[in-house]
Coordinates of N, CA, C and O in Angstrom, one line a residue:
M1 N 35.6 -9.5 54.8 CA 36.3 -9.2 53.6 C 36.7 -7.7 53.7 O 37.6 -7.4 54.4
Y2 N 36.1 -6.8 52.9 CA 36.5 -5.4 52.9 C 35.4 -4.6 53.7 O 34.2 -4.9 53.6
E3 N 35.8 -3.6 54.4 CA 34.9 -2.7 55.1 C 34.3 -1.7 54.1 O 35.1 -1.1 53.3
Y4 N 33.0 -1.7 54.0 CA 32.4 -0.7 53.1 C 32.3 0.7 53.7 O 31.9 0.8 54.8
L5 N 32.8 1.6 53.0 CA 32.8 3.0 53.4 C 31.8 3.8 52.8 O 31.7 3.8 51.5
D6 N 31.0 4.5 53.5 CA 29.8 5.2 53.0 C 30.2 6.7 52.9 O 29.8 7.5 53.8
Y7 N 30.9 7.1 51.9 CA 31.3 8.5 51.7 C 30.8 8.9 50.3 O 30.7 8.1 49.4
T8 N 30.4 10.2 50.2 CA 29.9 10.7 48.9 C 31.0 11.0 47.9 O 30.8 11.0 46.7
S9 N 32.2 11.3 48.5 CA 33.3 11.6 47.6 C 34.6 11.1 48.2 O 34.8 11.0 49.4
P10 N 35.6 10.8 47.3 CA 36.9 10.4 47.9 C 37.6 11.5 48.7 O 38.4 11.2 49.5
L11 N 37.3 12.7 48.4 CA 37.9 13.8 49.1 C 37.3 13.9 50.5 O 38.0 14.3 51.5
D12 N 36.0 13.6 50.7 CA 35.4 13.5 52.0 C 36.1 12.4 52.8 O 36.3 12.6 54.0
Y13 N 36.3 11.3 52.2 CA 37.0 10.2 52.8 C 38.4 10.6 53.3 O 38.8 10.3 54.4
F14 N 39.1 11.3 52.4 CA 40.5 11.8 52.8 C 40.4 12.7 54.0 O 41.2 12.5 54.9
D15 N 39.5 13.6 53.9 CA 39.3 14.6 55.1 C 39.0 13.8 56.4 O 39.5 14.2 57.4
D16 N 38.2 12.7 56.3 CA 37.9 12.0 57.5 C 39.1 11.2 58.0 O 39.3 11.1 59.2
V17 N 39.9 10.7 57.1 CA 41.2 10.0 57.5 C 42.1 10.9 58.2 O 42.6 10.6 59.3
I18 N 42.2 12.1 57.7 CA 43.0 13.2 58.4 C 42.5 13.5 59.7 O 43.2 13.6 60.7
A19 N 41.1 13.7 59.8 CA 40.5 14.0 61.1 C 40.7 12.9 62.1 O 41.0 13.2 63.3
H20 N 40.6 11.7 61.7 CA 40.8 10.6 62.6 C 42.3 10.5 63.1 O 42.5 10.2 64.2
Y21 N 43.2 10.7 62.2 CA 44.6 10.7 62.5 C 44.9 11.8 63.5 O 45.6 11.6 64.5
N22 N 44.3 13.0 63.3 CA 44.6 14.2 64.1 C 43.9 14.2 65.4 O 44.2 14.9 66.3
A23 N 42.8 13.4 65.6 CA 42.0 13.4 66.7 C 42.7 13.3 68.1 O 42.4 14.1 69.0
D24 N 43.6 12.5 68.2 CA 44.3 12.3 69.5 C 45.7 12.8 69.5 O 46.5 12.4 70.4
K25 N 46.1 13.7 68.6 CA 47.4 14.2 68.5 C 47.5 15.6 69.1 O 46.5 16.4 69.1
I26 N 48.7 15.9 69.7 CA 48.9 17.3 70.1 C 49.1 18.2 68.9 O 49.4 17.7 67.8
Y27 N 49.0 19.5 69.0 CA 49.0 20.4 67.9 C 50.2 20.2 67.0 O 50.1 20.1 65.8
L28 N 51.4 20.0 67.5 CA 52.6 19.9 66.7 C 52.7 18.5 66.0 O 53.5 18.4 65.0
E29 N 51.9 17.6 66.3 CA 51.9 16.3 65.7 C 50.8 16.2 64.6 O 50.7 15.2 63.9
K30 N 49.9 17.1 64.6 CA 48.7 17.1 63.6 C 49.2 17.3 62.2 O 50.2 18.0 61.9
I31 N 48.6 16.6 61.3 CA 48.9 16.7 59.8 C 48.1 17.9 59.3 O 46.9 18.1 59.6
I32 N 48.8 18.8 58.6 CA 48.2 20.0 58.0 C 48.2 19.8 56.5 O 49.2 19.4 55.9
V33 N 47.0 20.0 55.9 CA 46.9 19.9 54.4 C 46.5 21.3 54.0 O 45.5 21.9 54.4
A34 N 47.4 21.9 53.2 CA 47.2 23.3 52.7 C 47.2 23.3 51.2 O 47.9 22.5 50.6
E35 N 46.5 24.3 50.6 CA 46.6 24.5 49.2 C 47.4 25.8 49.0 O 47.3 26.8 49.7
M36 N 48.3 25.7 48.0 CA 49.1 26.8 47.6 C 49.2 26.8 46.1 O 49.8 25.9 45.5
A37 N 48.6 27.8 45.5 CA 48.6 27.8 44.0 C 50.0 28.2 43.5 O 50.6 29.1 43.9
G38 N 50.4 27.3 42.6 CA 51.7 27.5 41.9 C 51.4 27.4 40.4 O 50.3 27.5 40.0
S39 N 52.5 27.2 39.7 CA 52.3 27.1 38.2 C 51.9 25.6 37.9 O 51.8 24.8 38.8
I40 N 51.6 25.4 36.7 CA 51.1 24.1 36.3 C 52.3 23.0 36.4 O 52.0 21.8 36.4
Y41 N 53.5 23.5 36.6 CA 54.6 22.6 36.7 C 55.1 22.3 38.1 O 56.0 21.5 38.3
D42 N 54.5 23.0 39.1 CA 54.9 22.8 40.5 C 54.1 21.7 41.1 O 52.9 21.8 41.3
P43 N 54.7 20.6 41.5 CA 54.0 19.4 42.0 C 53.6 19.7 43.5 O 54.0 20.6 44.1
D44 N 52.7 18.8 43.9 CA 52.3 18.7 45.3 C 53.6 18.3 46.1 O 54.5 17.7 45.6
V45 N 53.6 18.7 47.4 CA 54.8 18.4 48.2 C 54.4 17.9 49.6 O 53.4 18.4 50.1
A46 N 55.1 16.9 50.1 CA 55.0 16.5 51.5 C 56.2 16.9 52.2 O 57.3 16.6 51.8
L47 N 56.0 17.5 53.4 CA 57.1 17.9 54.3 C 56.9 17.1 55.6 O 56.3 17.6 56.6
P48 N 57.5 15.9 55.7 CA 57.3 15.0 56.9 C 57.8 15.7 58.1 O 57.2 15.5 59.2
S49 N 58.8 16.5 58.1 CA 59.4 17.1 59.3 C 58.4 18.1 59.9 O 58.4 18.4 61.1
D50 N 57.5 18.6 59.1 CA 56.5 19.6 59.5 C 55.1 19.0 59.5 O 54.1 19.7 59.8
N51 N 54.9 17.7 59.2 CA 53.6 17.1 59.0 C 52.7 17.9 58.1 O 51.5 18.1 58.4
T52 N 53.2 18.4 57.0 CA 52.5 19.2 56.2 C 52.4 18.7 54.7 O 53.5 18.3 54.2
I53 N 51.2 18.7 54.2 CA 51.0 18.4 52.7 C 50.6 19.7 52.1 O 49.7 20.4 52.5
I54 N 51.3 20.0 51.0 CA 51.0 21.2 50.2 C 50.5 20.8 48.8 O 51.2 20.1 48.1
I55 N 49.2 21.1 48.5 CA 48.6 20.7 47.3 C 48.6 22.0 46.4 O 48.1 23.0 46.8
N56 N 49.1 21.8 45.2 CA 49.0 22.9 44.2 C 47.8 22.6 43.3 O 47.8 21.7 42.5
P57 N 46.7 23.3 43.4 CA 45.5 23.1 42.6 C 45.7 23.3 41.1 O 45.0 22.8 40.3
N58 N 46.8 24.0 40.8 CA 47.1 24.3 39.4 C 48.0 23.2 38.7 O 48.2 23.3 37.5
F59 N 48.6 22.3 39.5 CA 49.5 21.3 39.0 C 48.8 20.5 37.9 O 47.7 19.9 38.1
K60 N 49.4 20.5 36.7 CA 48.9 19.7 35.6 C 49.3 18.3 35.6 O 50.5 18.0 35.4
T61 N 48.4 17.4 35.9 CA 48.6 16.0 35.9 C 47.3 15.2 35.7 O 46.3 15.8 35.9
K62 N 47.5 14.0 35.2 CA 46.3 13.2 34.9 C 45.8 12.5 36.2 O 44.7 12.0 36.3
F63 N 46.7 12.4 37.2 CA 46.4 11.8 38.5 C 45.3 12.6 39.2 O 45.4 13.8 39.2
S64 N 44.3 11.9 39.7 CA 43.2 12.6 40.4 C 43.7 13.3 41.7 O 44.7 12.9 42.3
L65 N 43.0 14.3 42.2 CA 43.3 15.0 43.4 C 43.3 14.0 44.6 O 44.2 14.0 45.4
P66 N 42.3 13.1 44.7 CA 42.3 12.2 45.8 C 43.5 11.3 45.8 O 44.1 11.0 46.9
F67 N 43.9 10.8 44.6 CA 45.1 10.0 44.6 C 46.3 10.8 45.1 O 47.1 10.3 45.9
R68 N 46.5 12.0 44.6 CA 47.6 12.9 45.0 C 47.6 13.1 46.5 O 48.7 13.0 47.1
K69 N 46.5 13.3 47.1 CA 46.4 13.6 48.5 C 46.8 12.4 49.3 O 47.6 12.5 50.3
F70 N 46.3 11.2 49.0 CA 46.6 10.0 49.7 C 48.1 9.6 49.5 O 48.8 9.1 50.4
H71 N 48.6 9.9 48.3 CA 50.0 9.6 48.0 C 50.9 10.5 48.9 O 51.8 9.9 49.5
E72 N 50.6 11.7 49.0 CA 51.4 12.6 49.9 C 51.2 12.3 51.3 O 52.2 12.4 52.1
L73 N 50.0 11.9 51.7 CA 49.8 11.5 53.1 C 50.7 10.3 53.5 O 51.3 10.3 54.6
Q74 N 50.9 9.4 52.6 CA 51.8 8.2 53.0 C 53.2 8.7 53.2 O 53.9 8.2 54.0
H75 N 53.7 9.7 52.4 CA 55.0 10.3 52.7 C 55.1 10.9 54.1 O 56.1 10.7 54.8
I76 N 54.0 11.5 54.6 CA 54.0 12.0 55.9 C 54.0 10.9 56.9 O 54.8 10.9 57.9
L77 N 53.2 9.9 56.7 CA 53.1 8.8 57.7 C 54.3 7.9 57.7 O 54.7 7.4 58.8
N78 N 55.0 7.8 56.6 CA 56.2 6.9 56.5 C 57.5 7.7 56.3 O 58.5 7.1 56.3
G79 N 57.4 9.0 56.1 CA 58.5 9.8 55.7 C 59.6 9.9 56.7 O 59.4 9.9 57.9
E80 N 60.8 9.9 56.1 CA 62.0 10.3 56.9 C 61.9 11.8 57.2 O 61.7 12.6 56.3
Q81 N 62.1 12.1 58.4 CA 61.9 13.5 58.9 C 62.8 14.5 58.2 O 62.4 15.7 58.1
H82 N 63.9 14.2 57.6 CA 64.8 15.1 57.0 C 64.5 15.3 55.5 O 65.2 16.1 54.8
K83 N 63.5 14.6 55.0 CA 63.3 14.7 53.5 C 62.0 15.5 53.2 O 61.1 15.6 54.0
T84 N 62.0 16.0 52.0 CA 60.8 16.6 51.4 C 60.5 15.8 50.1 O 61.4 15.4 49.4
Y85 N 59.2 15.5 49.9 CA 58.8 14.7 48.8 C 58.0 15.5 47.8 O 57.0 16.1 48.3
A86 N 58.4 15.6 46.6 CA 57.5 16.2 45.6 C 56.8 15.1 44.8 O 57.3 14.0 44.7
F87 N 55.6 15.4 44.4 CA 54.7 14.4 43.8 C 55.4 13.7 42.6 O 55.7 14.4 41.6
S88 N 55.7 12.4 42.7 CA 56.3 11.7 41.6 C 55.9 10.3 41.6 O 56.7 9.4 41.9
P89 N 54.7 10.0 41.3 CA 54.2 8.6 41.4 C 54.8 7.6 40.4 O 54.7 6.4 40.6
L90 N 55.4 8.1 39.4 CA 56.0 7.2 38.4 C 57.5 6.9 38.7 O 58.1 6.1 38.0
A91 N 58.0 7.5 39.8 CA 59.4 7.2 40.2 C 59.5 5.8 40.8 O 58.5 5.2 41.2
K92 N 60.7 5.2 40.8 CA 60.9 3.8 41.2 C 61.4 3.7 42.6 O 61.7 2.6 43.0
S93 N 61.6 4.8 43.3 CA 62.1 4.7 44.7 C 61.2 3.9 45.6 O 59.9 3.9 45.4
D94 N 61.7 3.4 46.7 CA 60.9 2.7 47.7 C 59.8 3.6 48.3 O 58.7 3.2 48.5
A95 N 60.2 4.9 48.5 CA 59.2 5.8 49.1 C 58.1 6.1 48.1 O 56.9 6.2 48.6
E96 N 58.3 6.2 46.9 CA 57.3 6.4 45.9 C 56.4 5.2 45.7 O 55.2 5.3 45.6
I97 N 57.0 4.0 45.7 CA 56.2 2.8 45.6 C 55.3 2.6 46.8 O 54.2 2.2 46.7
S98 N 55.8 2.9 48.0 CA 55.0 2.8 49.2 C 53.9 3.8 49.2 O 52.8 3.5 49.5
A99 N 54.2 5.0 48.7 CA 53.1 6.1 48.6 C 52.0 5.7 47.6 O 50.8 5.9 47.9
N100 N 52.4 5.1 46.5 CA 51.4 4.6 45.5 C 50.6 3.5 46.1 O 49.4 3.5 46.0
A101 N 51.2 2.5 46.8 CA 50.5 1.4 47.3 C 49.5 1.9 48.3 O 48.3 1.4 48.3
Y102 N 49.8 2.8 49.2 CA 48.9 3.3 50.2 C 47.7 4.0 49.5 O 46.6 3.8 49.8
A103 N 48.0 4.8 48.5 CA 47.0 5.5 47.8 C 46.0 4.5 47.1 O 44.8 4.7 47.1
F104 N 46.6 3.5 46.4 CA 45.8 2.5 45.8 C 44.8 1.8 46.8 O 43.6 1.7 46.5
K105 N 45.4 1.4 47.9 CA 44.6 0.7 48.9 C 43.5 1.6 49.4 O 42.3 1.2 49.5
M106 N 43.8 2.8 49.8 CA 42.8 3.7 50.4 C 41.7 4.0 49.4 O 40.5 4.0 49.8
L107 N 42.1 4.3 48.2 CA 41.1 4.6 47.2 C 40.2 3.4 46.8 O 39.0 3.5 46.5
A108 N 40.8 2.2 46.8 CA 40.1 1.0 46.5 C 39.0 0.8 47.6 O 37.9 0.4 47.4
D109 N 39.4 1.0 48.9 CA 38.5 0.9 50.0 C 37.3 1.9 49.8 O 36.2 1.6 50.2
F110 N 37.6 3.0 49.3 CA 36.5 4.0 49.0 C 35.6 3.5 47.8 O 34.4 3.5 47.8
Y111 N 36.3 3.1 46.7 CA 35.6 2.9 45.4 C 34.8 1.7 45.4 O 33.7 1.7 44.8
F112 N 35.3 0.6 46.0 CA 34.6 -0.7 45.9 C 33.7 -1.0 47.1 O 34.2 -0.7 48.2
D113 N 32.5 -1.5 46.9 CA 31.8 -2.0 48.0 C 32.1 -3.4 48.3 O 32.9 -4.1 47.6
E114 N 31.6 -4.0 49.4 CA 32.0 -5.3 49.8 C 31.6 -6.4 48.9 O 32.1 -7.5 49.0
N115 N 30.7 -6.2 47.9 CA 30.2 -7.2 47.0 C 30.9 -7.1 45.6 O 30.6 -8.0 44.8
T116 N 31.7 -6.2 45.4 CA 32.3 -6.0 44.1 C 33.6 -6.8 44.0 O 34.5 -6.8 44.9
D117 N 33.7 -7.5 42.9 CA 35.0 -8.2 42.5 C 35.9 -7.1 42.0 O 35.8 -6.6 40.9
R118 N 36.9 -6.8 42.9 CA 37.8 -5.6 42.6 C 38.5 -5.8 41.3 O 38.8 -4.9 40.6
Y119 N 38.9 -7.0 41.0 CA 39.8 -7.3 39.8 C 39.0 -7.1 38.5 O 39.5 -6.7 37.5
S120 N 37.7 -7.4 38.5 CA 36.9 -7.2 37.3 C 36.6 -5.8 37.0 O 36.3 -5.5 35.9
K121 N 36.8 -4.9 37.9 CA 36.6 -3.5 37.7 C 37.9 -2.7 37.8 O 37.8 -1.4 38.0
L122 N 39.0 -3.4 37.7 CA 40.3 -2.7 37.8 C 40.5 -1.5 36.9 O 40.9 -0.4 37.4
Y123 N 40.1 -1.6 35.6 CA 40.4 -0.5 34.7 C 39.4 0.6 34.9 O 39.8 1.8 34.7
D124 N 38.2 0.3 35.4 CA 37.3 1.4 35.7 C 37.9 2.2 36.9 O 37.8 3.4 36.9
F125 N 38.4 1.5 37.9 CA 39.0 2.1 39.1 C 40.2 3.0 38.6 O 40.3 4.2 39.1
M126 N 41.0 2.4 37.8 CA 42.2 3.2 37.4 C 41.8 4.4 36.6 O 42.4 5.5 36.8
A127 N 40.8 4.3 35.7 CA 40.4 5.5 34.9 C 39.8 6.5 35.8 O 40.0 7.7 35.6
Y128 N 39.0 6.1 36.8 CA 38.3 7.0 37.7 C 39.3 7.9 38.4 O 39.1 9.1 38.6
F129 N 40.4 7.3 38.8 CA 41.4 8.1 39.6 C 42.6 8.5 38.8 O 43.6 9.0 39.4
G130 N 42.5 8.4 37.5 CA 43.6 8.9 36.6 C 44.9 8.2 36.8 O 46.0 8.8 36.7
I131 N 44.8 6.9 37.1 CA 46.1 6.1 37.3 C 46.4 5.5 35.9 O 45.6 4.8 35.3
P132 N 47.7 5.7 35.5 CA 48.0 5.2 34.1 C 48.2 3.7 34.2 O 48.5 3.1 35.2
L133 N 48.1 3.1 33.0 CA 48.3 1.7 32.9 C 49.7 1.2 33.3 O 49.8 0.0 33.6
S134 N 50.6 2.1 33.2 CA 52.0 1.7 33.6 C 52.1 1.3 35.1 O 53.0 0.6 35.5
L135 N 51.1 1.7 35.9 CA 51.1 1.3 37.3 C 50.1 0.2 37.6 O 49.8 -0.1 38.8
E136 N 49.6 -0.5 36.5 CA 48.7 -1.6 36.7 C 49.2 -2.7 37.7 O 48.4 -3.1 38.6
S137 N 50.4 -3.1 37.6 CA 50.9 -4.1 38.5 C 50.8 -3.7 40.0 O 50.5 -4.5 40.9
G138 N 51.2 -2.4 40.2 CA 51.1 -1.9 41.6 C 49.7 -1.8 42.1 O 49.4 -2.1 43.3
V139 N 48.7 -1.5 41.2 CA 47.3 -1.5 41.6 C 46.9 -2.9 41.9 O 46.3 -3.1 43.0
L140 N 47.2 -3.8 41.1 CA 46.8 -5.2 41.3 C 47.3 -5.8 42.6 O 46.6 -6.5 43.3
K141 N 48.5 -5.4 43.0 CA 49.1 -5.9 44.3 C 48.4 -5.3 45.5 O 48.5 -5.8 46.6
N142 N 47.8 -4.1 45.3 CA 47.3 -3.4 46.5 C 45.8 -3.2 46.7 O 45.4 -2.6 47.7
I143 N 45.1 -3.6 45.7 CA 43.6 -3.4 45.9 C 43.0 -4.7 46.5 O 41.9 -4.7 46.9

């Protein structure tokens, strides 16, 4: 069924995903995750051409930091090299839908153990990661 992941926090899990991705890459191919404090209105950004994720710790959003990081990571993994993506999980573009789907799946793998009925705990999962009910159908498709 599902692989149970033994991490104490979703941020540890994210760091491990990045470390595994970077393990066999040359320097220029490694993903860099940096924090850059901006205003509460400055979203997180993914720069696929530079393999860089910039997280603004001051960005005011209800989405959890782990969701934001995995969302931006998918832009790097799937991103067109000439684009820059600003955090916009409520957008309807294919890139945003794909980034959300990846974040939902990765966080579900962290959150649920192999014995949990994921659908019975759907709303607990969404609340834990600050995912609004408007994205419920996307969560259902990807957990």
